[in-house]
CSV table of C-alpha atoms in Angstrom, one decimal:
chain,number,residue,atom,x,y,z
A,18,UNK,CA,-11.1,146.1,283.7
A,19,UNK,CA,-8.4,148.4,285.0
A,20,UNK,CA,-7.9,151.8,283.4
A,21,UNK,CA,-4.8,153.7,282.4
A,22,UNK,CA,-4.1,157.3,281.4
A,23,UNK,CA,-2.3,157.8,278.1
A,24,UNK,CA,0.7,159.8,279.3
A,25,UNK,CA,-0.4,163.1,280.9
A,26,UNK,CA,-3.1,163.8,278.3
A,27,UNK,CA,-6.0,163.2,280.7
A,28,UNK,CA,-7.3,160.6,278.2
A,29,UNK,CA,-8.3,157.6,280.3
A,30,UNK,CA,-8.9,154.2,278.6
A,31,UNK,CA,-9.1,150.5,279.5
A,32,UNK,CA,-5.7,148.9,280.2
A,33,UNK,CA,-6.3,146.8,277.1
A,34,UNK,CA,-8.0,148.2,274.0
A,35,UNK,CA,-9.4,146.4,271.0
A,36,UNK,CA,-7.7,146.7,267.6
A,37,UNK,CA,-10.6,146.4,265.1
A,38,UNK,CA,-8.7,146.2,261.8
A,39,UNK,CA,-8.8,142.4,261.5
A,40,UNK,CA,-12.6,142.4,261.5
A,41,UNK,CA,-12.5,144.1,258.1
A,42,UNK,CA,-9.1,144.0,256.6
A,43,UNK,CA,-5.6,142.4,256.6
A,44,UNK,CA,-6.0,138.9,258.0
A,45,UNK,CA,-8.3,137.4,255.4
A,46,UNK,CA,-11.9,138.0,254.4
A,47,UNK,CA,-13.9,140.5,256.5
A,48,UNK,CA,-16.2,139.0,259.1
A,49,UNK,CA,-20.0,139.1,258.7
A,50,UNK,CA,-21.2,142.5,259.9
A,51,UNK,CA,-23.3,141.1,262.7
A,52,UNK,CA,-20.3,139.0,263.9
A,53,UNK,CA,-18.2,142.1,264.0
A,54,UNK,CA,-20.8,144.0,265.9
A,55,UNK,CA,-21.2,141.1,268.4
A,56,UNK,CA,-17.5,141.0,269.0
A,57,UNK,CA,-17.1,144.7,269.6
A,58,UNK,CA,-20.1,144.8,271.9
A,59,UNK,CA,-18.8,141.8,273.8
A,60,UNK,CA,-15.6,143.8,274.4
A,61,UNK,CA,-17.7,146.7,275.8
A,62,UNK,CA,-19.6,144.3,278.1
A,63,UNK,CA,-16.2,143.1,279.4
A,64,UNK,CA,-14.9,146.6,280.2
A,65,UNK,CA,-13.0,147.6,277.1
A,66,UNK,CA,-13.4,151.3,276.5
A,67,UNK,CA,-10.7,151.9,273.8
A,68,UNK,CA,-11.4,151.0,270.2
A,69,UNK,CA,-9.0,151.5,267.3
A,70,UNK,CA,-9.9,151.8,263.7
A,71,UNK,CA,-8.8,153.8,260.5
A,72,UNK,CA,-10.2,154.9,257.2
A,73,UNK,CA,-7.8,152.7,255.4
A,74,UNK,CA,-9.1,149.5,257.0
A,75,UNK,CA,-11.4,148.1,254.4
A,76,UNK,CA,-11.0,150.9,253.2
A,77,UNK,CA,-13.8,152.7,255.1
A,78,UNK,CA,-15.8,149.6,256.1
A,79,UNK,CA,-14.1,149.2,259.4
A,80,UNK,CA,-15.1,152.7,260.6
A,81,UNK,CA,-18.7,152.0,259.5
A,82,UNK,CA,-18.7,148.7,261.5
A,83,UNK,CA,-17.1,150.4,264.6
A,84,UNK,CA,-19.5,153.3,264.4
A,85,UNK,CA,-22.6,151.1,264.2
A,86,UNK,CA,-21.4,148.7,267.0
A,87,UNK,CA,-20.6,151.5,269.4
A,88,UNK,CA,-23.4,154.0,268.7
A,89,UNK,CA,-25.6,152.7,271.6
A,90,UNK,CA,-22.7,153.3,274.1
A,91,UNK,CA,-20.9,156.2,272.4
A,92,UNK,CA,-20.5,158.2,275.6
A,93,UNK,CA,-18.9,155.3,277.4
A,94,UNK,CA,-16.1,154.6,275.0
A,95,UNK,CA,-13.0,156.2,273.4
A,96,UNK,CA,-12.7,155.9,269.6
A,97,UNK,CA,-9.4,156.3,267.8
A,98,UNK,CA,-9.1,156.6,264.0
A,99,UNK,CA,-6.4,157.7,261.5
A,100,UNK,CA,-5.7,159.7,258.4
A,101,UNK,CA,-2.8,159.9,256.1
A,102,UNK,CA,-3.3,157.7,253.0
A,103,UNK,CA,-4.5,158.5,249.4
A,104,UNK,CA,-7.5,156.8,247.8
A,105,UNK,CA,-8.8,156.6,244.3
A,106,UNK,CA,-12.0,154.9,243.3
A,107,UNK,CA,-12.6,153.8,246.8
A,108,UNK,CA,-9.2,152.0,247.0
A,109,UNK,CA,-5.9,152.9,248.6
A,110,UNK,CA,-3.3,154.1,246.3
A,111,UNK,CA,-0.3,151.8,247.0
A,112,UNK,CA,2.6,153.7,248.7
A,113,UNK,CA,0.8,157.0,248.5
A,114,UNK,CA,0.6,159.3,251.5
A,115,UNK,CA,-1.5,162.4,252.0
A,116,UNK,CA,-1.4,164.5,255.2
A,117,UNK,CA,-2.1,167.9,253.6
A,118,UNK,CA,-4.3,170.0,256.0
A,119,UNK,CA,-7.1,170.2,253.5
A,120,UNK,CA,-7.1,166.4,253.2
A,121,UNK,CA,-7.1,166.0,256.9
A,122,UNK,CA,-10.2,168.1,257.2
A,123,UNK,CA,-11.9,166.1,254.5
A,124,UNK,CA,-11.0,162.8,256.2
A,125,UNK,CA,-12.3,163.9,259.6
A,126,UNK,CA,-15.7,164.9,258.1
A,127,UNK,CA,-16.0,161.6,256.4
A,128,UNK,CA,-14.8,159.6,259.4
A,129,UNK,CA,-17.3,161.4,261.7
A,130,UNK,CA,-20.2,160.3,259.5
A,131,UNK,CA,-19.0,156.7,259.2
A,132,UNK,CA,-18.4,156.5,263.0
A,133,UNK,CA,-21.8,158.0,263.7
A,134,UNK,CA,-20.4,160.5,266.1
A,135,UNK,CA,-19.8,164.3,266.5
A,136,UNK,CA,-16.2,163.9,267.7
A,137,UNK,CA,-13.1,161.7,267.3
A,138,UNK,CA,-11.5,161.0,270.7
A,139,UNK,CA,-8.0,160.3,269.3
A,140,UNK,CA,-7.0,161.2,265.8
A,141,UNK,CA,-3.7,159.7,264.6
A,142,UNK,CA,-1.6,160.5,261.6
A,143,UNK,CA,-1.3,157.0,260.3
A,144,UNK,CA,2.1,157.4,258.7
A,145,UNK,CA,4.5,160.4,258.6
A,146,UNK,CA,4.2,162.2,255.2
A,147,UNK,CA,7.6,163.5,254.2
A,148,UNK,CA,5.9,165.9,251.7
A,149,UNK,CA,4.1,167.8,254.5
A,150,UNK,CA,5.9,169.4,257.4
A,151,UNK,CA,4.7,167.8,260.6
A,152,UNK,CA,4.1,171.3,262.0
A,153,UNK,CA,1.4,171.8,259.4
A,154,UNK,CA,-0.2,168.5,260.3
A,155,UNK,CA,-0.2,169.3,264.0
A,156,UNK,CA,-1.6,172.7,263.2
A,157,UNK,CA,-4.5,171.2,261.2
A,158,UNK,CA,-5.4,168.8,264.0
A,159,UNK,CA,-5.1,171.7,266.5
A,160,UNK,CA,-7.8,173.6,264.6
A,161,UNK,CA,-10.0,170.5,264.6
A,162,UNK,CA,-9.5,170.3,268.3
A,163,UNK,CA,-10.5,173.9,268.7
A,164,UNK,CA,-13.6,173.1,266.7
A,165,UNK,CA,-14.5,170.2,269.0
A,166,UNK,CA,-14.4,167.6,266.2
A,167,UNK,CA,-11.3,166.0,267.6
A,168,UNK,CA,-10.3,165.6,271.3
A,169,UNK,CA,-6.7,164.4,271.2
A,170,UNK,CA,-3.9,164.1,268.6
A,171,UNK,CA,-1.8,161.0,268.0
A,172,UNK,CA,1.0,159.8,265.8
A,173,UNK,CA,1.8,156.4,264.4
A,174,UNK,CA,5.2,154.9,263.6
A,175,UNK,CA,6.8,158.3,264.0
A,176,UNK,CA,10.5,158.9,265.0
A,177,UNK,CA,11.8,161.0,267.8
A,178,UNK,CA,12.4,164.2,265.8
A,179,UNK,CA,8.9,164.2,264.4
A,180,UNK,CA,7.3,163.4,267.8
A,181,UNK,CA,9.1,166.4,269.3
A,182,UNK,CA,8.3,168.8,266.5
A,183,UNK,CA,4.6,167.8,266.5
A,184,UNK,CA,4.3,168.0,270.2
A,185,UNK,CA,5.6,171.5,270.2
A,186,UNK,CA,2.7,172.6,268.1
A,187,UNK,CA,-0.1,170.5,269.5
A,188,UNK,CA,0.4,168.1,272.5
A,189,UNK,CA,0.5,164.5,271.3
A,190,UNK,CA,-1.6,162.3,273.6
A,191,UNK,CA,-0.3,159.0,272.2
A,192,UNK,CA,2.1,157.3,269.8
A,193,UNK,CA,1.0,154.1,268.2
A,194,UNK,CA,3.7,151.7,266.9
A,195,UNK,CA,4.4,148.0,266.8
A,196,UNK,CA,5.9,146.7,270.1
A,197,UNK,CA,6.0,143.2,271.4
A,198,UNK,CA,8.5,140.7,272.8
A,199,UNK,CA,9.7,140.0,269.3
A,200,UNK,CA,9.9,143.7,268.1
A,201,UNK,CA,11.5,145.8,270.8
A,202,UNK,CA,12.9,148.7,268.8
A,203,UNK,CA,10.8,151.3,270.6
A,204,UNK,CA,12.7,150.7,273.8
A,205,UNK,CA,15.9,152.4,272.5
A,206,UNK,CA,14.7,155.9,271.8
A,207,UNK,CA,10.9,156.0,271.5
A,208,UNK,CA,9.9,155.0,275.0
A,209,UNK,CA,12.3,157.4,276.8
A,210,UNK,CA,11.2,160.2,274.6
A,211,UNK,CA,7.5,159.5,275.3
A,212,UNK,CA,8.1,159.3,279.0
A,213,UNK,CA,9.9,162.6,279.0
A,214,UNK,CA,7.1,164.4,277.1
A,215,UNK,CA,4.2,162.7,278.9
A,216,UNK,CA,2.9,160.9,275.8
A,217,UNK,CA,1.2,157.5,276.1
A,218,UNK,CA,2.1,154.5,274.0
A,219,UNK,CA,-0.3,152.2,272.2
A,220,UNK,CA,1.4,149.0,270.9
A,221,UNK,CA,-0.2,147.5,267.9
A,222,UNK,CA,0.4,143.9,266.9
A,223,UNK,CA,1.2,143.2,270.6
A,224,UNK,CA,0.9,139.5,269.9
A,225,UNK,CA,3.3,139.6,266.9
A,226,UNK,CA,0.4,139.5,264.3
A,227,UNK,CA,-0.8,136.4,266.0
A,228,UNK,CA,2.5,134.6,266.2
A,229,UNK,CA,3.1,134.9,269.9
A,230,UNK,CA,-0.1,133.1,270.7
A,231,UNK,CA,1.6,129.8,270.0
A,232,UNK,CA,-1.0,128.9,267.4
A,233,UNK,CA,1.2,129.5,264.3
A,234,UNK,CA,4.1,127.4,263.1
A,235,UNK,CA,5.9,126.7,259.8
A,236,UNK,CA,3.0,124.5,258.7
A,237,UNK,CA,0.3,127.1,259.1
A,238,UNK,CA,-1.5,128.2,256.0
A,239,UNK,CA,-3.0,131.7,255.5
A,240,UNK,CA,-5.8,132.9,253.4
A,241,UNK,CA,-4.6,134.3,250.1
A,242,UNK,CA,-5.8,137.8,251.1
A,243,UNK,CA,-3.9,137.7,254.4
A,244,UNK,CA,-1.1,140.3,254.4
A,245,UNK,CA,1.1,138.0,256.4
A,246,UNK,CA,1.8,136.1,253.2
A,247,UNK,CA,4.0,139.1,252.2
A,248,UNK,CA,5.7,139.6,255.5
A,249,UNK,CA,9.3,138.3,255.6
A,250,UNK,CA,9.0,137.3,259.3
A,251,UNK,CA,6.1,135.0,258.4
A,252,UNK,CA,8.0,133.0,255.8
A,253,UNK,CA,7.8,129.3,256.7
A,254,UNK,CA,11.5,129.3,257.4
A,255,UNK,CA,11.3,132.3,259.7
A,256,UNK,CA,8.2,131.0,261.5
A,257,UNK,CA,10.2,127.9,262.4
A,258,UNK,CA,13.2,129.8,263.5
A,259,UNK,CA,11.2,132.2,265.7
A,260,UNK,CA,9.6,129.4,267.7
A,261,UNK,CA,12.0,130.2,270.6
A,262,UNK,CA,9.9,133.2,271.5
A,263,UNK,CA,6.8,131.0,271.8
A,264,UNK,CA,8.7,128.5,273.9
A,265,UNK,CA,9.9,131.2,276.3
A,266,UNK,CA,6.3,132.5,276.7
A,267,UNK,CA,5.0,129.0,277.1
A,268,UNK,CA,7.5,128.3,280.0
A,269,UNK,CA,6.4,131.3,281.9
A,270,UNK,CA,2.7,130.7,281.1
A,271,UNK,CA,2.9,127.2,282.6
A,272,UNK,CA,4.1,128.7,285.8
A,273,UNK,CA,1.4,131.4,285.9
A,274,UNK,CA,-1.6,129.1,284.8
A,275,UNK,CA,-1.9,131.4,281.8
A,276,UNK,CA,-1.5,131.2,278.0
A,277,UNK,CA,1.4,132.4,276.0
A,278,UNK,CA,-0.8,135.2,274.6
A,279,UNK,CA,-1.7,136.4,278.1
A,280,UNK,CA,2.0,136.5,279.2
A,281,UNK,CA,2.9,138.4,276.0
A,282,UNK,CA,0.3,141.0,276.8
A,283,UNK,CA,1.0,141.1,280.6
A,284,UNK,CA,4.7,141.7,279.7
A,285,UNK,CA,3.8,144.8,277.7
A,286,UNK,CA,1.5,146.1,280.5
A,287,UNK,CA,4.4,145.7,283.0
A,288,UNK,CA,6.7,147.9,280.9
A,289,UNK,CA,5.2,151.2,281.7
A,290,UNK,CA,1.9,152.3,283.4
A,291,UNK,CA,1.1,154.4,280.3
A,292,UNK,CA,1.4,151.5,277.8
A,293,UNK,CA,-2.0,150.4,276.4
A,294,UNK,CA,-1.8,147.4,274.0
A,295,UNK,CA,-4.6,146.9,271.4
A,296,UNK,CA,-4.8,143.2,270.5
A,297,UNK,CA,-7.3,142.3,267.8
A,298,UNK,CA,-9.4,139.2,267.3
A,299,UNK,CA,-12.5,138.0,265.5
A,300,UNK,CA,-13.5,135.5,268.1
A,301,UNK,CA,-15.2,136.2,271.5
A,302,UNK,CA,-13.2,133.4,273.2
A,303,UNK,CA,-9.9,134.9,272.1
A,304,UNK,CA,-11.2,138.3,273.2
A,305,UNK,CA,-11.8,136.8,276.7
A,306,UNK,CA,-8.3,135.2,276.6
A,307,UNK,CA,-6.7,138.5,275.7
A,308,UNK,CA,-8.5,140.5,278.4
A,309,UNK,CA,-7.5,137.9,280.9
A,310,UNK,CA,-4.0,139.2,280.6
A,311,UNK,CA,-4.9,142.2,282.7
A,312,UNK,CA,-5.2,139.8,285.6
A,313,UNK,CA,-1.8,138.1,285.1
A,314,UNK,CA,0.7,139.6,287.5
A,315,UNK,CA,4.3,139.1,286.4
A,316,UNK,CA,6.6,139.4,289.4
A,317,UNK,CA,10.1,141.0,289.1
A,318,UNK,CA,11.5,137.4,289.0
A,319,UNK,CA,9.1,136.6,286.1
A,320,UNK,CA,10.2,139.7,284.2
A,321,UNK,CA,13.9,138.9,284.8
A,322,UNK,CA,13.3,135.4,283.4
A,323,UNK,CA,11.6,136.7,280.3
A,324,UNK,CA,14.3,139.3,279.8
A,325,UNK,CA,17.1,136.7,280.2
A,326,UNK,CA,15.4,134.3,277.8
A,327,UNK,CA,14.7,137.0,275.2
A,328,UNK,CA,18.3,138.2,275.3
A,329,UNK,CA,19.4,134.9,273.8
A,330,UNK,CA,16.9,135.0,271.0
A,331,UNK,CA,17.3,136.7,267.6
A,332,UNK,CA,14.2,137.5,265.6
A,333,UNK,CA,14.4,136.2,262.1
A,334,UNK,CA,12.8,138.2,259.2
A,335,UNK,CA,11.8,141.8,258.7
A,336,UNK,CA,8.4,142.8,260.2
A,337,UNK,CA,7.2,144.4,256.9
A,338,UNK,CA,7.8,144.0,253.2
A,339,UNK,CA,10.2,146.5,251.7
A,340,UNK,CA,7.5,148.9,250.4
A,341,UNK,CA,5.8,149.2,253.8
A,342,UNK,CA,9.2,149.6,255.5
A,343,UNK,CA,9.8,152.7,253.4
A,344,UNK,CA,6.7,154.4,254.9
A,345,UNK,CA,8.0,154.1,258.5
A,346,UNK,CA,9.6,157.3,259.9
A,347,UNK,CA,12.6,156.9,262.2
């Protein structure tokens, strides 16, 4: 597996990471613990060194799973986790954010225990909290870095102004936001800003929450606990309308002896050398398929073909329901 540096932070990770959320949360029932451990360790065996989790995934159970799975190889991997939500009775309080410095410190202590480690390699603010100045957030993380409990600071779904203000207090190693062939908003302002500041970019949902694999159409049924049931872009009507993206990826994939998922990931890798996608899966054969994208070389002609094809396609449906959209800072 090739490696990449996240911006100019000095944080080196595998070119493709593993998003661990889906093992515990979001896409239906959590997998059996041993299945999750097997999947994560299979990723390590195949060269993945970058693992993404968060306290809210579960809540809390995903960090526990990641911590147990990676404990035997802790010094060989980079673990990223996140803070920023409120909880009551062990459950997330809907729509409630909390990035107060005192809360950040509490979260880090709890995350360290669940992750079975003495340091968090990359600590993200999960969503920007409008009630807490970002300078205070960055300052709190800076103190944790001085204490050795955190190694690098990250942001998630933050806008340009917040990124710049945070970076001025504590250098931001990486920004995590959604980015894929069917969600390209970061290209307008985010990517140029990151490049200018030397910040890496970690696209989540790089396969469009599974849609760009070509395995989902308007007839697909989701488990009742799958959050895609509430995502406008995943209505049956919009899934049918968005098949043009899958067709485009399929045409290129046929020429490259690859799969649509591999082309979607290879396209992201080709955008910038400091872009590190974190596709998630619960199945080892899908993990292997995803990691195979690192070996798919898209030529300038391939990239032009994808660009020309995508220019004629309009994505149908918002990427989040209204309540979640309100928690995104731009």
